[in-house]
mmCIF file of C-alpha atoms in Angstrom:
data_model
loop_
_atom_site.group_PDB
_atom_site.id
_atom_site.type_symbol
_atom_site.label_atom_id
_atom_site.label_comp_id
_atom_site.label_asym_id
_atom_site.label_seq_id
_atom_site.Cartn_x
_atom_site.Cartn_y
_atom_site.Cartn_z
ATOM 1 C CA MET K 1 97.597 124.595 83.277
ATOM 2 C CA PRO K 2 97.205 126.380 79.958
ATOM 3 C CA HIS K 3 93.810 127.623 78.975
ATOM 4 C CA GLY K 4 94.426 127.953 75.275
ATOM 5 C CA HIS K 5 91.577 125.568 74.494
ATOM 6 C CA ASP K 6 89.076 127.708 76.395
ATOM 7 C CA HIS K 7 88.329 129.792 73.320
ATOM 8 C CA LYS K 8 84.640 130.093 74.088
ATOM 9 C CA ALA K 9 83.432 132.049 77.110
ATOM 10 C CA PRO K 10 81.262 130.018 79.518
ATOM 11 C CA SER K 11 77.540 130.682 79.315
ATOM 12 C CA ARG K 12 75.909 133.051 81.790
ATOM 13 C CA ALA K 13 73.714 130.183 83.045
ATOM 14 C CA LEU K 14 76.806 128.060 83.792
ATOM 15 C CA VAL K 15 78.523 130.884 85.680
ATOM 16 C CA THR K 16 75.329 131.721 87.615
ATOM 17 C CA GLY K 17 74.739 128.043 88.449
ATOM 18 C CA THR K 18 78.320 127.557 89.645
ATOM 19 C CA VAL K 19 78.266 130.683 91.837
ATOM 20 C CA LEU K 20 74.870 129.785 93.304
ATOM 21 C CA PHE K 21 76.043 126.252 94.079
ATOM 22 C CA TYR K 22 79.131 127.572 95.851
ATOM 23 C CA LEU K 23 77.057 130.074 97.779
ATOM 24 C CA VAL K 24 74.509 127.503 98.971
ATOM 25 C CA ALA K 25 77.127 124.811 99.679
ATOM 26 C CA ALA K 26 79.434 127.139 101.653
ATOM 27 C CA LEU K 27 76.550 128.545 103.714
ATOM 28 C CA SER K 28 75.182 125.053 104.351
ATOM 29 C CA MET K 29 78.636 123.911 105.515
ATOM 30 C CA VAL K 30 78.939 126.724 108.085
ATOM 31 C CA MET K 31 75.375 126.341 109.378
ATOM 32 C CA ALA K 32 75.517 122.521 109.552
ATOM 33 C CA ASN K 33 78.884 122.715 111.334
ATOM 34 C CA LYS K 34 77.479 125.162 113.871
ATOM 35 C CA TRP K 35 74.353 123.009 114.355
ATOM 36 C CA VAL K 36 76.494 119.966 115.240
ATOM 37 C CA LEU K 37 79.049 121.873 117.329
ATOM 38 C CA ASN K 38 76.236 123.398 119.407
ATOM 39 C CA SER K 39 75.217 119.949 120.638
ATOM 40 C CA THR K 40 78.553 118.059 120.760
ATOM 41 C CA GLU K 41 82.037 118.703 122.133
ATOM 42 C CA VAL K 42 84.074 116.757 119.564
ATOM 43 C CA PRO K 43 85.032 119.177 116.736
ATOM 44 C CA LEU K 44 88.010 117.052 115.619
ATOM 45 C CA SER K 45 86.048 113.781 115.500
ATOM 46 C CA PHE K 46 83.358 115.629 113.561
ATOM 47 C CA LEU K 47 85.984 116.838 111.069
ATOM 48 C CA PHE K 48 87.347 113.281 110.779
ATOM 49 C CA CYS K 49 83.878 111.958 109.864
ATOM 50 C CA GLN K 50 83.458 114.730 107.276
ATOM 51 C CA LEU K 51 86.751 113.808 105.615
ATOM 52 C CA VAL K 52 86.022 110.053 105.660
ATOM 53 C CA ILE K 53 82.624 110.596 104.015
ATOM 54 C CA ALA K 54 84.230 112.810 101.361
ATOM 55 C CA VAL K 55 86.859 110.083 100.717
ATOM 56 C CA LEU K 56 84.145 107.405 100.383
ATOM 57 C CA LEU K 57 82.236 109.585 97.904
ATOM 58 C CA PHE K 58 85.439 110.108 95.903
ATOM 59 C CA LEU K 59 85.790 106.308 95.697
ATOM 60 C CA VAL K 60 82.148 105.877 94.635
ATOM 61 C CA ALA K 61 82.642 108.508 91.904
ATOM 62 C CA HIS K 62 85.792 106.682 90.778
ATOM 63 C CA VAL K 63 84.099 103.265 90.676
ATOM 64 C CA THR K 64 81.118 104.635 88.723
ATOM 65 C CA GLY K 65 83.463 106.277 86.207
ATOM 66 C CA LEU K 66 82.565 109.900 87.019
ATOM 67 C CA ILE K 67 86.179 110.731 87.841
ATOM 68 C CA LYS K 68 89.536 108.972 87.600
ATOM 69 C CA LEU K 69 91.645 108.757 90.762
ATOM 70 C CA PRO K 70 95.175 107.435 91.407
ATOM 71 C CA LEU K 71 94.498 104.546 93.814
ATOM 72 C CA GLU K 72 98.076 103.230 93.974
ATOM 73 C CA PHE K 73 100.106 104.212 97.050
ATOM 74 C CA ASP K 74 102.919 106.534 95.976
ATOM 75 C CA LEU K 75 105.292 107.293 98.859
ATOM 76 C CA GLN K 76 106.958 110.181 97.009
ATOM 77 C CA VAL K 77 103.604 111.907 96.455
ATOM 78 C CA CYS K 78 102.672 111.421 100.116
ATOM 79 C CA LYS K 79 106.014 112.883 101.237
ATOM 80 C CA GLY K 80 105.616 115.835 98.887
ATOM 81 C CA LEU K 81 102.160 116.598 100.254
ATOM 82 C CA ILE K 82 103.155 116.596 103.955
ATOM 83 C CA PRO K 83 103.118 120.453 104.214
ATOM 84 C CA MET K 84 99.751 120.657 102.432
ATOM 85 C CA VAL K 85 98.146 117.943 104.576
ATOM 86 C CA GLY K 86 99.603 119.360 107.806
ATOM 87 C CA LEU K 87 98.249 122.839 107.047
ATOM 88 C CA ASN K 88 94.912 121.373 105.959
ATOM 89 C CA VAL K 89 94.447 119.432 109.209
ATOM 90 C CA ILE K 90 95.461 122.401 111.389
ATOM 91 C CA GLY K 91 93.471 124.927 109.344
ATOM 92 C CA LEU K 92 90.220 122.922 109.249
ATOM 93 C CA SER K 93 90.594 122.001 112.936
ATOM 94 C CA PHE K 94 91.042 125.659 113.904
ATOM 95 C CA SER K 95 88.049 126.633 111.726
ATOM 96 C CA ASN K 96 85.860 124.131 113.574
ATOM 97 C CA TYR K 97 87.170 125.318 116.942
ATOM 98 C CA THR K 98 86.434 128.919 115.895
ATOM 99 C CA LEU K 99 82.863 127.979 115.034
ATOM 100 C CA ALA K 100 82.510 126.055 118.305
ATOM 101 C CA TYR K 101 83.348 129.197 120.328
ATOM 102 C CA VAL K 102 81.726 132.029 118.338
ATOM 103 C CA ASP K 103 78.290 132.752 116.859
ATOM 104 C CA ALA K 104 77.658 131.745 113.248
ATOM 105 C CA SER K 105 77.095 135.437 112.464
ATOM 106 C CA PHE K 106 80.516 136.357 113.969
ATOM 107 C CA TYR K 107 82.449 133.590 112.153
ATOM 108 C CA GLN K 108 83.289 135.843 109.200
ATOM 109 C CA VAL K 109 84.643 138.541 111.529
ATOM 110 C CA ALA K 110 86.710 136.006 113.525
ATOM 111 C CA ARG K 111 88.299 134.802 110.276
ATOM 112 C CA GLY K 112 88.366 138.267 108.756
ATOM 113 C CA MET K 113 92.169 138.520 108.591
ATOM 114 C CA VAL K 114 92.581 135.965 105.770
ATOM 115 C CA LEU K 115 93.164 138.649 103.115
ATOM 116 C CA PRO K 116 95.833 140.725 104.977
ATOM 117 C CA PHE K 117 97.669 137.539 106.021
ATOM 118 C CA THR K 118 97.534 136.189 102.435
ATOM 119 C CA VAL K 119 99.069 139.392 101.059
ATOM 120 C CA PHE K 120 101.732 139.323 103.806
ATOM 121 C CA THR K 121 102.702 135.657 103.300
ATOM 122 C CA SER K 122 102.818 136.178 99.518
ATOM 123 C CA TYR K 123 105.248 139.057 100.098
ATOM 124 C CA VAL K 124 107.415 136.937 102.423
ATOM 125 C CA PHE K 125 107.414 133.648 100.462
ATOM 126 C CA LEU K 126 106.769 134.728 96.859
ATOM 127 C CA HIS K 127 108.379 138.212 97.053
ATOM 128 C CA ALA K 128 105.097 139.641 95.740
ATOM 129 C CA ARG K 129 105.388 143.326 96.569
ATOM 130 C CA PRO K 130 101.838 144.661 97.170
ATOM 131 C CA SER K 131 100.810 148.006 95.674
ATOM 132 C CA LEU K 132 99.698 150.950 97.818
ATOM 133 C CA ALA K 133 96.055 150.281 96.833
ATOM 134 C CA VAL K 134 96.345 146.630 97.977
ATOM 135 C CA LEU K 135 97.790 147.781 101.309
ATOM 136 C CA MET K 136 94.883 150.221 101.622
ATOM 137 C CA ALA K 137 92.391 147.376 101.041
ATOM 138 C CA CYS K 138 94.144 145.260 103.686
ATOM 139 C CA SER K 139 94.021 148.195 106.119
ATOM 140 C CA VAL K 140 90.252 148.524 105.606
ATOM 141 C CA VAL K 141 89.772 144.772 106.228
ATOM 142 C CA THR K 142 91.960 144.912 109.350
ATOM 143 C CA PHE K 143 90.023 147.923 110.642
ATOM 144 C CA GLY K 144 86.771 145.957 110.110
ATOM 145 C CA PHE K 145 88.208 143.061 112.133
ATOM 146 C CA PHE K 146 89.139 145.363 115.038
ATOM 147 C CA ILE K 147 85.674 146.979 115.006
ATOM 148 C CA GLY K 148 84.070 143.539 115.460
ATOM 149 C CA VAL K 149 86.477 142.305 118.129
ATOM 150 C CA PHE K 150 87.244 145.393 120.229
ATOM 151 C CA LEU K 151 84.828 148.231 119.444
ATOM 152 C CA ASP K 152 81.485 146.435 119.216
ATOM 153 C CA GLY K 153 80.893 146.094 122.952
ATOM 154 C CA THR K 154 79.256 142.653 122.537
ATOM 155 C CA PRO K 155 81.058 139.998 124.622
ATOM 156 C CA VAL K 156 83.031 137.678 122.320
ATOM 157 C CA SER K 157 85.076 134.593 123.090
ATOM 158 C CA LEU K 158 88.766 135.508 122.965
ATOM 159 C CA VAL K 159 89.525 131.798 122.547
ATOM 160 C CA GLY K 160 87.256 131.714 119.485
ATOM 161 C CA VAL K 161 88.811 134.884 118.051
ATOM 162 C CA SER K 162 92.318 133.477 118.663
ATOM 163 C CA PHE K 163 91.415 130.293 116.785
ATOM 164 C CA GLY K 164 89.949 132.465 114.018
ATOM 165 C CA VAL K 165 93.145 134.520 113.677
ATOM 166 C CA ALA K 166 95.303 131.361 113.754
ATOM 167 C CA SER K 167 93.007 129.768 111.163
ATOM 168 C CA SER K 168 93.355 132.862 108.944
ATOM 169 C CA MET K 169 97.155 132.659 109.180
ATOM 170 C CA ILE K 170 97.141 128.965 108.242
ATOM 171 C CA THR K 171 94.803 129.686 105.302
ATOM 172 C CA ALA K 172 97.183 132.380 104.073
ATOM 173 C CA VAL K 173 100.210 130.058 104.156
ATOM 174 C CA HIS K 174 98.022 127.372 102.568
ATOM 175 C CA SER K 175 97.507 129.602 99.510
ATOM 176 C CA VAL K 176 101.275 129.644 98.972
ATOM 177 C CA VAL K 177 101.724 125.886 99.547
ATOM 178 C CA ILE K 178 98.954 124.961 97.045
ATOM 179 C CA LYS K 179 101.172 125.837 94.060
ATOM 180 C CA LYS K 180 104.026 123.575 95.152
ATOM 181 C CA SER K 181 101.589 120.800 96.097
ATOM 182 C CA LEU K 182 100.032 120.909 92.616
ATOM 183 C CA GLU K 183 103.480 120.238 91.134
ATOM 184 C CA VAL K 184 103.657 117.032 93.223
ATOM 185 C CA VAL K 185 100.435 115.713 91.608
ATOM 186 C CA LYS K 186 101.360 116.919 88.079
ATOM 187 C CA GLY K 187 99.004 119.898 88.189
ATOM 188 C CA SER K 188 95.780 117.980 88.831
ATOM 189 C CA ALA K 189 93.512 119.836 91.292
ATOM 190 C CA LEU K 190 91.258 116.753 91.445
ATOM 191 C CA HIS K 191 94.120 114.463 92.492
ATOM 192 C CA LEU K 192 95.315 117.063 95.005
ATOM 193 C CA SER K 193 91.822 117.224 96.509
ATOM 194 C CA TRP K 194 91.642 113.411 96.711
ATOM 195 C CA TYR K 195 95.051 113.023 98.354
ATOM 196 C CA THR K 196 94.406 115.936 100.742
ATOM 197 C CA ASN K 197 91.104 114.494 101.991
ATOM 198 C CA LEU K 198 92.513 110.951 102.294
ATOM 199 C CA LEU K 199 95.801 111.829 104.019
ATOM 200 C CA SER K 200 94.159 114.467 106.258
ATOM 201 C CA SER K 201 91.683 111.889 107.587
ATOM 202 C CA VAL K 202 94.574 109.541 108.453
ATOM 203 C CA ALA K 203 96.620 112.352 110.032
ATOM 204 C CA LEU K 204 93.660 113.411 112.206
ATOM 205 C CA ILE K 205 93.492 110.080 114.099
ATOM 206 C CA PRO K 206 96.523 110.708 116.384
ATOM 207 C CA VAL K 207 95.468 114.377 116.762
ATOM 208 C CA ILE K 208 92.033 113.298 118.069
ATOM 209 C CA ILE K 209 93.717 110.993 120.606
ATOM 210 C CA LEU K 210 96.267 113.643 121.708
ATOM 211 C CA ALA K 211 93.521 116.275 122.050
ATOM 212 C CA GLY K 212 91.697 113.963 124.478
ATOM 213 C CA GLU K 213 88.551 113.700 122.368
ATOM 214 C CA LEU K 214 88.425 109.892 122.293
ATOM 215 C CA PRO K 215 86.475 109.410 125.570
ATOM 216 C CA LYS K 216 83.917 112.071 124.542
ATOM 217 C CA THR K 217 83.575 110.531 121.085
ATOM 218 C CA LEU K 218 83.021 107.046 122.538
ATOM 219 C CA ALA K 219 80.458 108.495 124.981
ATOM 220 C CA LEU K 220 78.695 110.152 122.050
ATOM 221 C CA LEU K 221 78.665 106.970 119.941
ATOM 222 C CA PHE K 222 77.923 104.367 122.598
ATOM 223 C CA GLY K 223 76.661 106.309 125.619
ATOM 224 C CA ASP K 224 73.150 107.530 126.237
ATOM 225 C CA LEU K 225 73.562 111.296 126.215
ATOM 226 C CA PRO K 226 70.412 113.233 127.178
ATOM 227 C CA SER K 227 68.602 115.278 124.538
ATOM 228 C CA LEU K 228 66.096 118.096 124.954
ATOM 229 C CA PRO K 229 62.413 117.384 124.266
ATOM 230 C CA ASP K 230 61.423 117.683 120.571
ATOM 231 C CA GLU K 231 65.099 117.830 119.584
ATOM 232 C CA MET K 232 67.360 115.351 117.847
ATOM 233 C CA SER K 233 69.742 113.390 120.071
ATOM 234 C CA PRO K 234 73.400 114.514 120.052
ATOM 235 C CA LEU K 235 74.370 111.291 118.211
ATOM 236 C CA ALA K 236 71.727 111.749 115.494
ATOM 237 C CA THR K 237 72.776 115.414 115.102
ATOM 238 C CA PHE K 238 76.424 114.338 114.824
ATOM 239 C CA LEU K 239 75.736 111.620 112.229
ATOM 240 C CA TRP K 240 73.367 113.710 110.103
ATOM 241 C CA GLY K 241 75.687 116.713 110.298
ATOM 242 C CA SER K 242 78.689 114.556 109.278
ATOM 243 C CA ALA K 243 76.782 113.106 106.320
ATOM 244 C CA ILE K 244 75.575 116.513 105.090
ATOM 245 C CA THR K 245 78.899 118.342 105.475
ATOM 246 C CA GLY K 246 80.943 115.384 104.176
ATOM 247 C CA ALA K 247 78.806 115.270 101.013
ATOM 248 C CA LEU K 248 79.039 119.065 100.619
ATOM 249 C CA GLY K 249 82.822 118.930 101.061
ATOM 250 C CA PHE K 250 83.065 116.341 98.279
ATOM 251 C CA LEU K 251 80.763 118.301 95.966
ATOM 252 C CA MET K 252 82.741 121.489 96.589
ATOM 253 C CA SER K 253 85.950 119.626 95.694
ATOM 254 C CA ILE K 254 84.449 118.573 92.366
ATOM 255 C CA ALA K 255 82.790 121.934 91.763
ATOM 256 C CA SER K 256 86.078 123.757 92.369
ATOM 257 C CA LEU K 257 87.336 122.397 89.042
ATOM 258 C CA LEU K 258 84.326 123.848 87.249
ATOM 259 C CA SER K 259 84.427 127.031 89.306
ATOM 260 C CA ILE K 260 88.070 127.687 88.434
ATOM 261 C CA LYS K 261 87.294 127.448 84.722
ATOM 262 C CA VAL K 262 84.114 129.500 84.548
ATOM 263 C CA THR K 263 84.308 132.205 87.222
ATOM 264 C CA SER K 264 86.616 135.165 87.667
ATOM 265 C CA PRO K 265 88.173 136.387 90.946
ATOM 266 C CA ILE K 266 85.697 139.304 90.858
ATOM 267 C CA THR K 267 82.775 136.849 90.750
ATOM 268 C CA HIS K 268 84.357 134.887 93.606
ATOM 269 C CA MET K 269 84.697 137.932 95.823
ATOM 270 C CA VAL K 270 81.201 139.212 95.097
ATOM 271 C CA SER K 271 79.767 135.773 95.934
ATOM 272 C CA SER K 272 81.903 135.803 99.091
ATOM 273 C CA ALA K 273 80.418 139.171 100.058
ATOM 274 C CA VAL K 274 76.884 137.869 99.541
ATOM 275 C CA ARG K 275 77.806 134.781 101.557
ATOM 276 C CA GLY K 276 79.018 136.923 104.464
ATOM 277 C CA VAL K 277 75.761 138.871 104.658
ATOM 278 C CA ALA K 278 73.659 135.711 104.201
ATOM 279 C CA ALA K 279 75.616 133.904 106.956
ATOM 280 C CA SER K 280 74.828 136.728 109.390
ATOM 281 C CA LEU K 281 71.114 136.669 108.523
ATOM 282 C CA LEU K 282 70.966 132.870 108.775
ATOM 283 C CA GLY K 283 72.767 133.046 112.129
ATOM 284 C CA MET K 284 70.053 135.408 113.384
ATOM 285 C CA TRP K 285 67.270 133.170 112.071
ATOM 286 C CA LEU K 286 68.598 129.684 112.914
ATOM 287 C CA PHE K 287 70.605 130.314 116.091
ATOM 288 C CA HIS K 288 69.033 133.579 117.339
ATOM 289 C CA ASP K 289 72.369 135.420 117.070
ATOM 290 C CA VAL K 290 72.242 139.100 117.962
ATOM 291 C CA ILE K 291 73.541 141.395 115.195
ATOM 292 C CA THR K 292 74.488 144.667 116.850
ATOM 293 C CA THR K 293 75.257 147.864 114.933
ATOM 294 C CA GLY K 294 78.953 147.365 115.702
ATOM 295 C CA ARG K 295 78.955 143.794 114.381
ATOM 296 C CA ALA K 296 77.071 144.808 111.235
ATOM 297 C CA SER K 297 79.586 147.667 110.723
ATOM 298 C CA SER K 298 82.463 145.224 111.175
ATOM 299 C CA ILE K 299 81.114 142.769 108.576
ATOM 300 C CA ALA K 300 80.349 145.625 106.148
ATOM 301 C CA THR K 301 83.858 147.107 106.533
ATOM 302 C CA ILE K 302 85.538 143.730 105.926
ATOM 303 C CA LEU K 303 83.381 143.196 102.823
ATOM 304 C CA VAL K 304 84.113 146.696 101.465
ATOM 305 C CA GLY K 305 87.874 146.118 101.911
ATOM 306 C CA SER K 306 87.661 142.681 100.248
ATOM 307 C CA ILE K 307 85.672 143.980 97.273
ATOM 308 C CA TYR K 308 88.037 146.951 96.885
ATOM 309 C CA TYR K 309 91.005 144.530 96.918
ATOM 310 C CA THR K 310 89.420 142.418 94.173
ATOM 311 C CA TRP K 311 88.715 145.502 92.071
ATOM 312 C CA VAL K 312 92.331 146.700 92.501
ATOM 313 C CA LYS K 313 93.718 143.290 91.492
ATOM 314 C CA HIS K 314 91.383 143.269 88.484
ATOM 315 C CA LEU K 315 92.706 146.672 87.351
ATOM 316 C CA GLU K 316 96.320 145.595 87.977
ATOM 317 C CA SER K 317 95.800 142.414 85.934
ATOM 318 C CA GLN K 318 94.582 144.526 82.981
ATOM 319 C CA ALA K 319 97.718 146.673 83.005
ATOM 320 C CA PRO K 320 100.523 145.362 80.728
ATOM 321 C CA LYS K 321 103.469 144.210 82.792
ATOM 322 C CA HIS K 322 106.135 141.513 82.789
ATOM 323 C CA THR K 323 105.291 138.254 84.545
ATOM 324 C CA ASN K 324 106.933 137.621 87.892
ATOM 325 C CA GLY K 325 106.246 135.789 91.140
ATOM 326 C CA SER K 326 103.965 138.551 92.360
ATOM 327 C CA ALA K 327 101.016 137.220 90.389
ATOM 328 C CA GLN K 328 101.227 133.695 91.699
ATOM 329 C CA TYR K 329 98.956 133.958 94.717
ATOM 330 C CA ASP K 330 96.354 136.069 92.927
ATOM 331 C CA ARG K 331 95.462 133.130 90.705
ATOM 332 C CA VAL K 332 94.339 131.078 93.698
ATOM 333 C CA PRO K 333 90.811 132.229 94.640
ATOM 334 C CA LEU K 334 90.465 132.698 98.397
ATOM 335 C CA GLU K 335 87.289 130.588 98.363
ATOM 336 C CA GLU K 336 89.327 127.565 97.200
ATOM 337 C CA VAL K 337 91.929 128.138 99.868
ATOM 338 C CA GLU K 338 89.385 128.658 102.647
ATOM 339 C CA ALA K 339 87.620 125.433 101.748
ATOM 340 C CA GLY K 340 90.915 123.647 102.418
ATOM 341 C CA ARG K 341 90.026 121.030 99.841
ATOM 342 C CA GLY K 342 91.457 122.072 96.520
ATOM 343 C CA GLY K 343 93.417 124.543 94.515
ATOM 344 C CA LYS K 344 93.850 126.103 91.142
ATOM 345 C CA PRO K 345 95.808 124.191 88.533
ATOM 346 C CA GLU K 346 98.421 126.356 86.907
#
């Protein structure tokens, strides 16, 4: 989407407000997810409730005139979005499974391979040949991942790490699919976000049944599961957590439009770095996670590699060069891709 009309730079207050909102919303999503997944065993049903609440809030915003959504059923659009919806369902499911098996403070390490996988998939699908400096940044990130998983000495769930790696791979492919999916909805990131949430919630129903979560979900909703003294019941935790994360997911979908217009990739990556550190500290405070020297080194190494990558891409974007497919993936901020709920209009 052309930005010729954006002749005036956004105010510092607008940029700061947008970044702060993203930071708080993303951290709240991870912590609320972990809070619910600590007390329930239905990560897919939890994801389904999040998506349904986001869809309902989209409809409320449409009815009140805040946004305009396409409510007619277009079979061609639905067919065109099958890859996007499939990746979204798998990616978000794997993210929840990752969080169910690992500490909140280790979540960033478990999903630390997003950047190397994104560069690799962009090379394979978009023929975007990475520079030596980009490969160096990816090597630093990969080294940080291996420190956290193999060299730390703290016992980690291999199942959780496997889900994290798989989730990172899906996220990377997702970043490539977003561009083609935007063409299906005529370049509207808002419409893409609406369709993705709606169709993903429908697609999750058979997945929940096949995964065998239905009996556990029914037991949670209609059974009388025991709760610890002075703690919320599992059902209340599930419902409150669904409401909070569903609302945050919707707000992040809307905010992504603003974020895309007013923040640069550098700002995104710096806010991501702050988010990584804050998530580790919150994990220590809320869930009594143990941050060992090895784990802290792992998180720091991943952040250094990510920030170096962003700086390299910034320098490369300043250099005069002819336009080719290699720039395509760089215009999709990783935060948007990781959220699984929106993308950058071209």
